Amino acid sequence: DVCSSDLLPQILLRLVKHLMQAKELRDRVQQALIYPAFLALAGAVLITIFITFMVPQLSGFMAQTGGVLPLPTRILLQIHHAITGYWWVGLLLGISAVIGFRALVRTDEGRIGWDRFRLMIPGYGRVIRHRYYAQFSRTLGTLMENGIPLLRSLDLVTEIAGNRFLELKLSEVRKAVIDGATLSAALQSQKMFPDLFTDMMAVGEQTGHFAETMQAIADVYERELDKTVGLISQLIPPVIIVVIAVLVGLVVFSILSAVFEMTHSLQFRPH
Protein backbone atom coordinates (compact mmCIF):
# COMPACT_ATOMS: atom_id res chain seq x y z
CA ASP A 1 0.00 0.00 0.00
CA VAL A 2 1.27 3.46 -0.91
CA CYS A 3 0.39 5.07 2.40
CA SER A 4 2.17 2.37 4.43
CA SER A 5 5.47 2.80 2.60
CA ASP A 6 8.07 5.53 2.75
CA LEU A 7 6.64 6.94 -0.47
CA LEU A 8 3.94 9.11 1.10
CA PRO A 9 6.32 11.82 2.47
CA GLN A 10 8.06 12.02 -0.91
CA ILE A 11 4.74 12.32 -2.74
CA LEU A 12 3.62 15.08 -0.39
CA LEU A 13 6.90 16.94 -0.80
CA ARG A 14 6.60 16.59 -4.55
CA LEU A 15 3.04 17.90 -4.41
CA VAL A 16 4.14 20.91 -2.37
CA LYS A 17 6.95 21.61 -4.84
CA HIS A 18 4.52 21.30 -7.76
CA LEU A 19 2.06 23.73 -6.14
CA MET A 20 4.90 26.19 -5.46
CA GLN A 21 6.01 25.96 -9.09
CA ALA A 22 2.44 26.54 -10.29
CA LYS A 23 2.11 29.60 -8.04
CA GLU A 24 5.47 30.93 -9.19
CA LEU A 25 4.35 30.46 -12.79
CA ARG A 26 1.12 32.39 -12.18
CA ASP A 27 3.01 35.15 -10.36
CA ARG A 28 5.49 35.54 -13.19
CA VAL A 29 2.75 35.80 -15.79
CA GLN A 30 0.74 38.25 -13.64
CA GLN A 31 3.77 40.47 -13.09
CA ALA A 32 4.48 40.47 -16.80
CA LEU A 33 0.87 41.53 -17.49
CA ILE A 34 0.69 44.46 -15.05
CA TYR A 35 2.23 47.04 -17.40
CA PRO A 36 0.41 45.95 -20.59
CA ALA A 37 -2.85 45.69 -18.61
CA PHE A 38 -2.45 49.33 -17.56
CA LEU A 39 -1.78 50.30 -21.17
CA ALA A 40 -4.80 48.31 -22.34
CA LEU A 41 -7.02 50.05 -19.77
CA ALA A 42 -5.71 53.48 -20.71
CA GLY A 43 -6.16 52.73 -24.41
CA ALA A 44 -9.71 51.45 -23.86
CA VAL A 45 -10.62 54.61 -21.91
CA LEU A 46 -9.12 56.82 -24.62
CA ILE A 47 -10.95 54.98 -27.40
CA THR A 48 -14.23 55.14 -25.45
CA ILE A 49 -13.88 58.89 -24.97
CA PHE A 50 -13.18 59.41 -28.66
CA ILE A 51 -16.09 57.25 -29.80
CA THR A 52 -18.58 58.51 -27.21
CA PHE A 53 -17.91 62.25 -27.28
CA MET A 54 -15.71 63.45 -30.12
CA VAL A 55 -17.13 61.48 -33.05
CA PRO A 56 -20.79 62.55 -32.49
CA GLN A 57 -19.70 66.18 -32.13
CA LEU A 58 -17.74 65.99 -35.36
CA SER A 59 -20.65 64.39 -37.20
CA GLY A 60 -23.02 67.08 -35.92
CA PHE A 61 -20.67 69.87 -36.95
CA MET A 62 -20.14 68.32 -40.38
CA ALA A 63 -23.90 68.12 -40.85
CA GLN A 64 -24.21 71.86 -40.07
CA THR A 65 -21.45 72.82 -42.46
CA GLY A 66 -22.76 70.55 -45.19
CA GLY A 67 -19.64 68.41 -45.30
CA VAL A 68 -19.54 64.66 -45.84
CA LEU A 69 -17.89 62.44 -43.29
CA PRO A 70 -15.04 60.28 -44.61
CA LEU A 71 -15.52 56.51 -44.67
CA PRO A 72 -13.32 55.77 -41.59
CA THR A 73 -15.29 58.31 -39.56
CA ARG A 74 -18.63 56.88 -40.73
CA ILE A 75 -17.49 53.43 -39.65
CA LEU A 76 -16.46 54.80 -36.26
CA LEU A 77 -19.85 56.52 -35.99
CA GLN A 78 -21.63 53.21 -36.65
CA ILE A 79 -19.55 51.63 -33.89
CA HIS A 80 -20.64 54.46 -31.61
CA HIS A 81 -24.32 53.83 -32.42
CA ALA A 82 -23.89 50.10 -31.86
CA ILE A 83 -22.20 50.61 -28.48
CA THR A 84 -24.62 53.20 -27.17
CA GLY A 85 -27.79 51.67 -28.61
CA TYR A 86 -27.20 47.94 -28.30
CA TRP A 87 -24.83 47.55 -25.34
CA TRP A 88 -27.44 45.41 -23.61
CA VAL A 89 -27.32 42.92 -26.49
CA GLY A 90 -23.59 42.45 -25.95
CA LEU A 91 -24.16 42.04 -22.22
CA LEU A 92 -26.83 39.37 -22.79
CA LEU A 93 -24.63 37.56 -25.31
CA GLY A 94 -21.71 37.59 -22.85
CA ILE A 95 -23.85 36.19 -20.02
CA SER A 96 -25.31 33.55 -22.35
CA ALA A 97 -21.84 32.55 -23.51
CA VAL A 98 -20.64 32.11 -19.91
CA ILE A 99 -23.69 30.05 -18.96
CA GLY A 100 -23.41 27.95 -22.11
CA PHE A 101 -19.71 27.32 -21.57
CA ARG A 102 -20.24 26.21 -17.98
CA ALA A 103 -23.01 23.87 -19.06
CA LEU A 104 -20.78 22.47 -21.81
CA VAL A 105 -17.80 21.70 -19.59
CA ARG A 106 -20.06 19.93 -17.08
CA THR A 107 -20.67 17.21 -19.67
CA ASP A 108 -18.03 14.55 -20.19
CA GLU A 109 -17.74 15.15 -23.95
CA GLY A 110 -17.62 18.90 -23.51
CA ARG A 111 -14.94 18.68 -20.84
CA ILE A 112 -12.80 16.38 -22.98
CA GLY A 113 -13.15 18.71 -25.97
CA TRP A 114 -12.31 21.81 -23.93
CA ASP A 115 -9.27 20.18 -22.28
CA ARG A 116 -8.06 19.06 -25.71
CA PHE A 117 -8.52 22.58 -27.10
CA ARG A 118 -6.54 24.06 -24.20
CA LEU A 119 -3.54 21.93 -25.17
CA MET A 120 -3.59 23.38 -28.71
CA ILE A 121 -3.75 27.08 -27.78
CA PRO A 122 -0.52 28.75 -29.00
CA GLY A 123 1.77 29.62 -26.11
CA TYR A 124 -0.66 28.68 -23.34
CA GLY A 125 -1.01 25.11 -24.60
CA ARG A 126 2.77 24.72 -24.78
CA VAL A 127 3.06 25.74 -21.13
CA ILE A 128 0.37 23.22 -20.11
CA ARG A 129 1.98 20.43 -22.12
CA HIS A 130 5.50 20.98 -20.82
CA ARG A 131 4.24 21.26 -17.26
CA TYR A 132 2.39 17.97 -17.67
CA TYR A 133 5.40 16.25 -19.27
CA ALA A 134 7.51 17.23 -16.27
CA GLN A 135 4.81 16.30 -13.74
CA PHE A 136 4.11 12.93 -15.41
CA SER A 137 7.73 11.87 -15.65
CA ARG A 138 8.69 13.13 -12.18
CA THR A 139 5.74 11.44 -10.47
CA LEU A 140 6.10 8.20 -12.40
CA GLY A 141 9.84 8.06 -11.73
CA THR A 142 9.30 8.66 -8.00
CA LEU A 143 6.66 5.94 -7.81
CA MET A 144 8.78 3.41 -9.66
CA GLU A 145 11.85 4.22 -7.55
CA ASN A 146 9.87 3.28 -4.46
CA GLY A 147 8.71 -0.07 -5.78
CA ILE A 148 5.21 0.76 -6.97
CA PRO A 149 4.20 -1.49 -9.92
CA LEU A 150 3.89 0.14 -13.32
CA LEU A 151 0.14 -0.31 -13.70
CA ARG A 152 -0.55 1.10 -10.24
CA SER A 153 1.80 3.99 -10.99
CA LEU A 154 -0.11 4.70 -14.20
CA ASP A 155 -3.36 4.77 -12.21
CA LEU A 156 -1.88 7.35 -9.83
CA VAL A 157 -0.46 9.63 -12.53
CA THR A 158 -3.79 9.43 -14.36
CA GLU A 159 -5.65 10.60 -11.26
CA ILE A 160 -3.48 13.72 -10.92
CA ALA A 161 -3.48 14.62 -14.62
CA GLY A 162 -6.08 17.37 -14.16
CA ASN A 163 -7.07 17.08 -17.83
CA ARG A 164 -9.90 14.82 -19.00
CA PHE A 165 -8.45 14.44 -22.49
CA LEU A 166 -5.11 13.28 -21.11
CA GLU A 167 -6.87 10.99 -18.65
CA LEU A 168 -8.73 9.37 -21.55
CA LYS A 169 -5.48 8.91 -23.47
CA LEU A 170 -3.73 7.41 -20.42
CA SER A 171 -6.54 4.89 -19.97
CA GLU A 172 -5.85 3.70 -23.53
CA VAL A 173 -2.15 3.57 -22.71
CA ARG A 174 -2.86 1.40 -19.67
CA LYS A 175 -4.88 -1.04 -21.80
CA ALA A 176 -2.01 -1.29 -24.28
CA VAL A 177 0.48 -1.98 -21.46
CA ILE A 178 -1.79 -4.74 -20.11
CA ASP A 179 -1.84 -6.26 -23.60
CA GLY A 180 1.96 -6.44 -23.53
CA ALA A 181 3.17 -3.19 -25.10
CA THR A 182 5.98 -1.20 -23.55
CA LEU A 183 4.98 2.09 -21.97
CA SER A 184 7.00 4.12 -24.48
CA ALA A 185 5.37 2.33 -27.43
CA ALA A 186 1.91 2.78 -25.93
CA LEU A 187 2.47 6.49 -25.35
CA GLN A 188 3.86 6.94 -28.85
CA SER A 189 0.82 5.28 -30.41
CA GLN A 190 -1.47 7.78 -28.65
CA LYS A 191 0.56 10.80 -29.92
CA MET A 192 0.24 12.49 -26.53
CA PHE A 193 3.97 12.96 -25.88
CA PRO A 194 6.72 14.25 -28.20
CA ASP A 195 9.10 11.80 -29.86
CA LEU A 196 12.02 12.98 -27.69
CA PHE A 197 10.06 12.04 -24.58
CA THR A 198 9.16 8.54 -25.74
CA ASP A 199 12.64 7.92 -27.21
CA MET A 200 14.30 8.77 -23.89
CA MET A 201 11.77 6.59 -22.08
CA ALA A 202 12.50 3.69 -24.44
CA VAL A 203 16.21 3.99 -23.66
CA GLY A 204 15.41 3.79 -19.94
CA GLU A 205 13.27 0.70 -20.50
CA GLN A 206 15.99 -1.03 -22.50
CA THR A 207 18.82 -0.22 -20.10
CA GLY A 208 16.91 -1.12 -16.93
CA HIS A 209 17.21 2.39 -15.48
CA PHE A 210 13.62 3.44 -16.05
CA ALA A 211 13.10 5.45 -12.85
CA GLU A 212 16.35 7.38 -13.24
CA THR A 213 15.53 8.11 -16.88
CA MET A 214 12.12 9.48 -15.93
CA GLN A 215 13.73 11.85 -13.44
CA ALA A 216 16.12 13.01 -16.17
CA ILE A 217 13.18 13.58 -18.53
CA ALA A 218 11.47 15.64 -15.83
CA ASP A 219 14.59 17.82 -15.55
CA VAL A 220 14.59 18.38 -19.32
CA TYR A 221 10.98 19.51 -19.50
CA GLU A 222 11.14 21.61 -16.36
CA ARG A 223 13.94 23.57 -18.04
CA GLU A 224 11.85 23.80 -21.21
CA LEU A 225 8.92 25.04 -19.14
CA ASP A 226 11.05 27.78 -17.59
CA LYS A 227 12.27 28.89 -21.01
CA THR A 228 8.76 28.87 -22.47
CA VAL A 229 7.32 30.92 -19.60
CA GLY A 230 10.19 33.39 -19.83
CA LEU A 231 9.70 33.79 -23.59
CA ILE A 232 5.94 34.27 -23.31
CA SER A 233 6.28 36.77 -20.47
CA GLN A 234 8.64 38.81 -22.66
CA LEU A 235 6.41 38.64 -25.74
CA ILE A 236 3.06 39.50 -24.14
CA PRO A 237 3.79 43.19 -23.28
CA PRO A 238 4.96 44.30 -26.76
CA VAL A 239 2.12 42.41 -28.45
CA ILE A 240 -0.51 44.14 -26.31
CA ILE A 241 1.22 47.50 -26.80
CA VAL A 242 1.16 47.05 -30.58
CA VAL A 243 -2.53 46.06 -30.57
CA ILE A 244 -3.52 49.05 -28.44
CA ALA A 245 -1.37 51.39 -30.55
CA VAL A 246 -3.03 50.14 -33.75
CA LEU A 247 -6.55 50.58 -32.32
CA VAL A 248 -5.85 54.05 -30.97
CA GLY A 249 -4.17 54.96 -34.25
CA LEU A 250 -7.22 53.87 -36.26
CA VAL A 251 -9.54 55.92 -34.05
CA VAL A 252 -7.30 58.99 -34.23
CA PHE A 253 -6.99 58.59 -38.00
CA SER A 254 -10.78 58.45 -38.33
CA ILE A 255 -11.17 61.64 -36.29
CA LEU A 256 -8.38 63.47 -38.10
CA SER A 257 -9.90 62.47 -41.44
CA ALA A 258 -13.12 64.18 -40.40
CA VAL A 259 -11.21 67.25 -39.22
CA PHE A 260 -9.28 67.51 -42.51
CA GLU A 261 -12.45 67.04 -44.53
CA MET A 262 -14.19 69.72 -42.47
CA THR A 263 -11.26 72.12 -42.92
CA HIS A 264 -11.25 71.44 -46.65
CA SER A 265 -14.97 72.07 -46.99
CA LEU A 266 -14.73 75.34 -45.04
CA GLN A 267 -11.86 76.59 -47.20
CA PHE A 268 -13.67 75.97 -50.45
CA ARG A 269 -17.16 76.85 -49.26
CA PRO A 270 -18.60 79.66 -51.38
CA HIS A 271 -19.18 82.93 -49.48
GROMACS .gro file of C-alpha atoms in nm:
model
  271
    1ASP     CA    1   0.000   0.000   0.000
    2VAL     CA    2   0.127   0.346  -0.091
    3CYS     CA    3   0.039   0.507   0.240
    4SER     CA    4   0.217   0.237   0.443
    5SER     CA    5   0.547   0.280   0.260
    6ASP     CA    6   0.807   0.553   0.275
    7LEU     CA    7   0.664   0.694  -0.047
    8LEU     CA    8   0.394   0.911   0.110
    9PRO     CA    9   0.632   1.182   0.247
   10GLN     CA   10   0.806   1.202  -0.091
   11ILE     CA   11   0.474   1.232  -0.274
   12LEU     CA   12   0.362   1.508  -0.039
   13LEU     CA   13   0.690   1.694  -0.080
   14ARG     CA   14   0.660   1.659  -0.455
   15LEU     CA   15   0.304   1.790  -0.441
   16VAL     CA   16   0.414   2.091  -0.237
   17LYS     CA   17   0.695   2.161  -0.484
   18HIS     CA   18   0.452   2.130  -0.776
   19LEU     CA   19   0.206   2.373  -0.614
   20MET     CA   20   0.490   2.619  -0.546
   21GLN     CA   21   0.601   2.596  -0.909
   22ALA     CA   22   0.244   2.654  -1.029
   23LYS     CA   23   0.211   2.960  -0.804
   24GLU     CA   24   0.547   3.093  -0.919
   25LEU     CA   25   0.435   3.046  -1.279
   26ARG     CA   26   0.112   3.239  -1.218
   27ASP     CA   27   0.301   3.515  -1.036
   28ARG     CA   28   0.549   3.554  -1.319
   29VAL     CA   29   0.275   3.580  -1.579
   30GLN     CA   30   0.074   3.825  -1.364
   31GLN     CA   31   0.377   4.047  -1.309
   32ALA     CA   32   0.448   4.047  -1.680
   33LEU     CA   33   0.087   4.153  -1.749
   34ILE     CA   34   0.069   4.446  -1.505
   35TYR     CA   35   0.223   4.704  -1.740
   36PRO     CA   36   0.041   4.595  -2.059
   37ALA     CA   37  -0.285   4.569  -1.861
   38PHE     CA   38  -0.245   4.933  -1.756
   39LEU     CA   39  -0.178   5.030  -2.117
   40ALA     CA   40  -0.480   4.831  -2.234
   41LEU     CA   41  -0.702   5.005  -1.977
   42ALA     CA   42  -0.571   5.348  -2.071
   43GLY     CA   43  -0.616   5.273  -2.441
   44ALA     CA   44  -0.971   5.145  -2.386
   45VAL     CA   45  -1.062   5.461  -2.191
   46LEU     CA   46  -0.912   5.682  -2.462
   47ILE     CA   47  -1.095   5.498  -2.740
   48THR     CA   48  -1.423   5.514  -2.545
   49ILE     CA   49  -1.388   5.889  -2.497
   50PHE     CA   50  -1.318   5.941  -2.866
   51ILE     CA   51  -1.609   5.725  -2.980
   52THR     CA   52  -1.858   5.851  -2.721
   53PHE     CA   53  -1.791   6.225  -2.728
   54MET     CA   54  -1.571   6.345  -3.012
   55VAL     CA   55  -1.713   6.148  -3.305
   56PRO     CA   56  -2.079   6.255  -3.249
   57GLN     CA   57  -1.970   6.618  -3.213
   58LEU     CA   58  -1.774   6.599  -3.536
   59SER     CA   59  -2.065   6.439  -3.720
   60GLY     CA   60  -2.302   6.708  -3.592
   61PHE     CA   61  -2.067   6.987  -3.695
   62MET     CA   62  -2.014   6.832  -4.038
   63ALA     CA   63  -2.390   6.812  -4.085
   64GLN     CA   64  -2.421   7.186  -4.007
   65THR     CA   65  -2.145   7.282  -4.246
   66GLY     CA   66  -2.276   7.055  -4.519
   67GLY     CA   67  -1.964   6.841  -4.530
   68VAL     CA   68  -1.954   6.466  -4.584
   69LEU     CA   69  -1.789   6.244  -4.329
   70PRO     CA   70  -1.504   6.028  -4.461
   71LEU     CA   71  -1.552   5.651  -4.467
   72PRO     CA   72  -1.332   5.577  -4.159
   73THR     CA   73  -1.529   5.831  -3.956
   74ARG     CA   74  -1.863   5.688  -4.073
   75ILE     CA   75  -1.749   5.343  -3.965
   76LEU     CA   76  -1.646   5.480  -3.626
   77LEU     CA   77  -1.985   5.652  -3.599
   78GLN     CA   78  -2.163   5.321  -3.665
   79ILE     CA   79  -1.955   5.163  -3.389
   80HIS     CA   80  -2.064   5.446  -3.161
   81HIS     CA   81  -2.432   5.383  -3.242
   82ALA     CA   82  -2.389   5.010  -3.186
   83ILE     CA   83  -2.220   5.061  -2.848
   84THR     CA   84  -2.462   5.320  -2.717
   85GLY     CA   85  -2.779   5.167  -2.861
   86TYR     CA   86  -2.720   4.794  -2.830
   87TRP     CA   87  -2.483   4.755  -2.534
   88TRP     CA   88  -2.744   4.541  -2.361
   89VAL     CA   89  -2.732   4.292  -2.649
   90GLY     CA   90  -2.359   4.245  -2.595
   91LEU     CA   91  -2.416   4.204  -2.222
   92LEU     CA   92  -2.683   3.937  -2.279
   93LEU     CA   93  -2.463   3.756  -2.531
   94GLY     CA   94  -2.171   3.759  -2.285
   95ILE     CA   95  -2.385   3.619  -2.002
   96SER     CA   96  -2.531   3.355  -2.235
   97ALA     CA   97  -2.184   3.255  -2.351
   98VAL     CA   98  -2.064   3.211  -1.991
   99ILE     CA   99  -2.369   3.005  -1.896
  100GLY     CA  100  -2.341   2.795  -2.211
  101PHE     CA  101  -1.971   2.732  -2.157
  102ARG     CA  102  -2.024   2.621  -1.798
  103ALA     CA  103  -2.301   2.387  -1.906
  104LEU     CA  104  -2.078   2.247  -2.181
  105VAL     CA  105  -1.780   2.170  -1.959
  106ARG     CA  106  -2.006   1.993  -1.708
  107THR     CA  107  -2.067   1.721  -1.967
  108ASP     CA  108  -1.803   1.455  -2.019
  109GLU     CA  109  -1.774   1.515  -2.395
  110GLY     CA  110  -1.762   1.890  -2.351
  111ARG     CA  111  -1.494   1.868  -2.084
  112ILE     CA  112  -1.280   1.638  -2.298
  113GLY     CA  113  -1.315   1.871  -2.597
  114TRP     CA  114  -1.231   2.181  -2.393
  115ASP     CA  115  -0.927   2.018  -2.228
  116ARG     CA  116  -0.806   1.906  -2.571
  117PHE     CA  117  -0.852   2.258  -2.710
  118ARG     CA  118  -0.654   2.406  -2.420
  119LEU     CA  119  -0.354   2.193  -2.517
  120MET     CA  120  -0.359   2.338  -2.871
  121ILE     CA  121  -0.375   2.708  -2.778
  122PRO     CA  122  -0.052   2.875  -2.900
  123GLY     CA  123   0.177   2.962  -2.611
  124TYR     CA  124  -0.066   2.868  -2.334
  125GLY     CA  125  -0.101   2.511  -2.460
  126ARG     CA  126   0.277   2.472  -2.478
  127VAL     CA  127   0.306   2.574  -2.113
  128ILE     CA  128   0.037   2.322  -2.011
  129ARG     CA  129   0.198   2.043  -2.212
  130HIS     CA  130   0.550   2.098  -2.082
  131ARG     CA  131   0.424   2.126  -1.726
  132TYR     CA  132   0.239   1.797  -1.767
  133TYR     CA  133   0.540   1.625  -1.927
  134ALA     CA  134   0.751   1.723  -1.627
  135GLN     CA  135   0.481   1.630  -1.374
  136PHE     CA  136   0.411   1.293  -1.541
  137SER     CA  137   0.773   1.187  -1.565
  138ARG     CA  138   0.869   1.313  -1.218
  139THR     CA  139   0.574   1.144  -1.047
  140LEU     CA  140   0.610   0.820  -1.240
  141GLY     CA  141   0.984   0.806  -1.173
  142THR     CA  142   0.930   0.866  -0.800
  143LEU     CA  143   0.666   0.594  -0.781
  144MET     CA  144   0.878   0.341  -0.966
  145GLU     CA  145   1.185   0.422  -0.755
  146ASN     CA  146   0.987   0.328  -0.446
  147GLY     CA  147   0.871  -0.007  -0.578
  148ILE     CA  148   0.521   0.076  -0.697
  149PRO     CA  149   0.420  -0.149  -0.992
  150LEU     CA  150   0.389   0.014  -1.332
  151LEU     CA  151   0.014  -0.031  -1.370
  152ARG     CA  152  -0.055   0.110  -1.024
  153SER     CA  153   0.180   0.399  -1.099
  154LEU     CA  154  -0.011   0.470  -1.420
  155ASP     CA  155  -0.336   0.477  -1.221
  156LEU     CA  156  -0.188   0.735  -0.983
  157VAL     CA  157  -0.046   0.963  -1.253
  158THR     CA  158  -0.379   0.943  -1.436
  159GLU     CA  159  -0.565   1.060  -1.126
  160ILE     CA  160  -0.348   1.372  -1.092
  161ALA     CA  161  -0.348   1.462  -1.462
  162GLY     CA  162  -0.608   1.737  -1.416
  163ASN     CA  163  -0.707   1.708  -1.783
  164ARG     CA  164  -0.990   1.482  -1.900
  165PHE     CA  165  -0.845   1.444  -2.249
  166LEU     CA  166  -0.511   1.328  -2.111
  167GLU     CA  167  -0.687   1.099  -1.865
  168LEU     CA  168  -0.873   0.937  -2.155
  169LYS     CA  169  -0.548   0.891  -2.347
  170LEU     CA  170  -0.373   0.741  -2.042
  171SER     CA  171  -0.654   0.489  -1.997
  172GLU     CA  172  -0.585   0.370  -2.353
  173VAL     CA  173  -0.215   0.357  -2.271
  174ARG     CA  174  -0.286   0.140  -1.967
  175LYS     CA  175  -0.488  -0.104  -2.180
  176ALA     CA  176  -0.201  -0.129  -2.428
  177VAL     CA  177   0.048  -0.198  -2.146
  178ILE     CA  178  -0.179  -0.474  -2.011
  179ASP     CA  179  -0.184  -0.626  -2.360
  180GLY     CA  180   0.196  -0.644  -2.353
  181ALA     CA  181   0.317  -0.319  -2.510
  182THR     CA  182   0.598  -0.120  -2.355
  183LEU     CA  183   0.498   0.209  -2.197
  184SER     CA  184   0.700   0.412  -2.448
  185ALA     CA  185   0.537   0.233  -2.743
  186ALA     CA  186   0.191   0.278  -2.593
  187LEU     CA  187   0.247   0.649  -2.535
  188GLN     CA  188   0.386   0.694  -2.885
  189SER     CA  189   0.082   0.528  -3.041
  190GLN     CA  190  -0.147   0.778  -2.865
  191LYS     CA  191   0.056   1.080  -2.992
  192MET     CA  192   0.024   1.249  -2.653
  193PHE     CA  193   0.397   1.296  -2.588
  194PRO     CA  194   0.672   1.425  -2.820
  195ASP     CA  195   0.910   1.180  -2.986
  196LEU     CA  196   1.202   1.298  -2.769
  197PHE     CA  197   1.006   1.204  -2.458
  198THR     CA  198   0.916   0.854  -2.574
  199ASP     CA  199   1.264   0.792  -2.721
  200MET     CA  200   1.430   0.877  -2.389
  201MET     CA  201   1.177   0.659  -2.208
  202ALA     CA  202   1.250   0.369  -2.444
  203VAL     CA  203   1.621   0.399  -2.366
  204GLY     CA  204   1.541   0.379  -1.994
  205GLU     CA  205   1.327   0.070  -2.050
  206GLN     CA  206   1.599  -0.103  -2.250
  207THR     CA  207   1.882  -0.022  -2.010
  208GLY     CA  208   1.691  -0.112  -1.693
  209HIS     CA  209   1.721   0.239  -1.548
  210PHE     CA  210   1.362   0.344  -1.605
  211ALA     CA  211   1.310   0.545  -1.285
  212GLU     CA  212   1.635   0.738  -1.324
  213THR     CA  213   1.553   0.811  -1.688
  214MET     CA  214   1.212   0.948  -1.593
  215GLN     CA  215   1.373   1.185  -1.344
  216ALA     CA  216   1.612   1.301  -1.617
  217ILE     CA  217   1.318   1.358  -1.853
  218ALA     CA  218   1.147   1.564  -1.583
  219ASP     CA  219   1.459   1.782  -1.555
  220VAL     CA  220   1.459   1.838  -1.932
  221TYR     CA  221   1.098   1.951  -1.950
  222GLU     CA  222   1.114   2.161  -1.636
  223ARG     CA  223   1.394   2.357  -1.804
  224GLU     CA  224   1.185   2.380  -2.121
  225LEU     CA  225   0.892   2.504  -1.914
  226ASP     CA  226   1.105   2.778  -1.759
  227LYS     CA  227   1.227   2.889  -2.101
  228THR     CA  228   0.876   2.887  -2.247
  229VAL     CA  229   0.732   3.092  -1.960
  230GLY     CA  230   1.019   3.339  -1.983
  231LEU     CA  231   0.970   3.379  -2.359
  232ILE     CA  232   0.594   3.427  -2.331
  233SER     CA  233   0.628   3.677  -2.047
  234GLN     CA  234   0.864   3.881  -2.266
  235LEU     CA  235   0.641   3.864  -2.574
  236ILE     CA  236   0.306   3.950  -2.414
  237PRO     CA  237   0.379   4.319  -2.328
  238PRO     CA  238   0.496   4.430  -2.676
  239VAL     CA  239   0.212   4.241  -2.845
  240ILE     CA  240  -0.051   4.414  -2.631
  241ILE     CA  241   0.122   4.750  -2.680
  242VAL     CA  242   0.116   4.705  -3.058
  243VAL     CA  243  -0.253   4.606  -3.057
  244ILE     CA  244  -0.352   4.905  -2.844
  245ALA     CA  245  -0.137   5.139  -3.055
  246VAL     CA  246  -0.303   5.014  -3.375
  247LEU     CA  247  -0.655   5.058  -3.232
  248VAL     CA  248  -0.585   5.405  -3.097
  249GLY     CA  249  -0.417   5.496  -3.425
  250LEU     CA  250  -0.722   5.387  -3.626
  251VAL     CA  251  -0.954   5.592  -3.405
  252VAL     CA  252  -0.730   5.899  -3.423
  253PHE     CA  253  -0.699   5.859  -3.800
  254SER     CA  254  -1.078   5.845  -3.833
  255ILE     CA  255  -1.117   6.164  -3.629
  256LEU     CA  256  -0.838   6.347  -3.810
  257SER     CA  257  -0.990   6.247  -4.144
  258ALA     CA  258  -1.312   6.418  -4.040
  259VAL     CA  259  -1.121   6.725  -3.922
  260PHE     CA  260  -0.928   6.751  -4.251
  261GLU     CA  261  -1.245   6.704  -4.453
  262MET     CA  262  -1.419   6.972  -4.247
  263THR     CA  263  -1.126   7.212  -4.292
  264HIS     CA  264  -1.125   7.144  -4.665
  265SER     CA  265  -1.497   7.207  -4.699
  266LEU     CA  266  -1.473   7.534  -4.504
  267GLN     CA  267  -1.186   7.659  -4.720
  268PHE     CA  268  -1.367   7.597  -5.045
  269ARG     CA  269  -1.716   7.685  -4.926
  270PRO     CA  270  -1.860   7.966  -5.138
  271HIS     CA  271  -1.918   8.293  -4.948
   0.00000   0.00000   0.00000
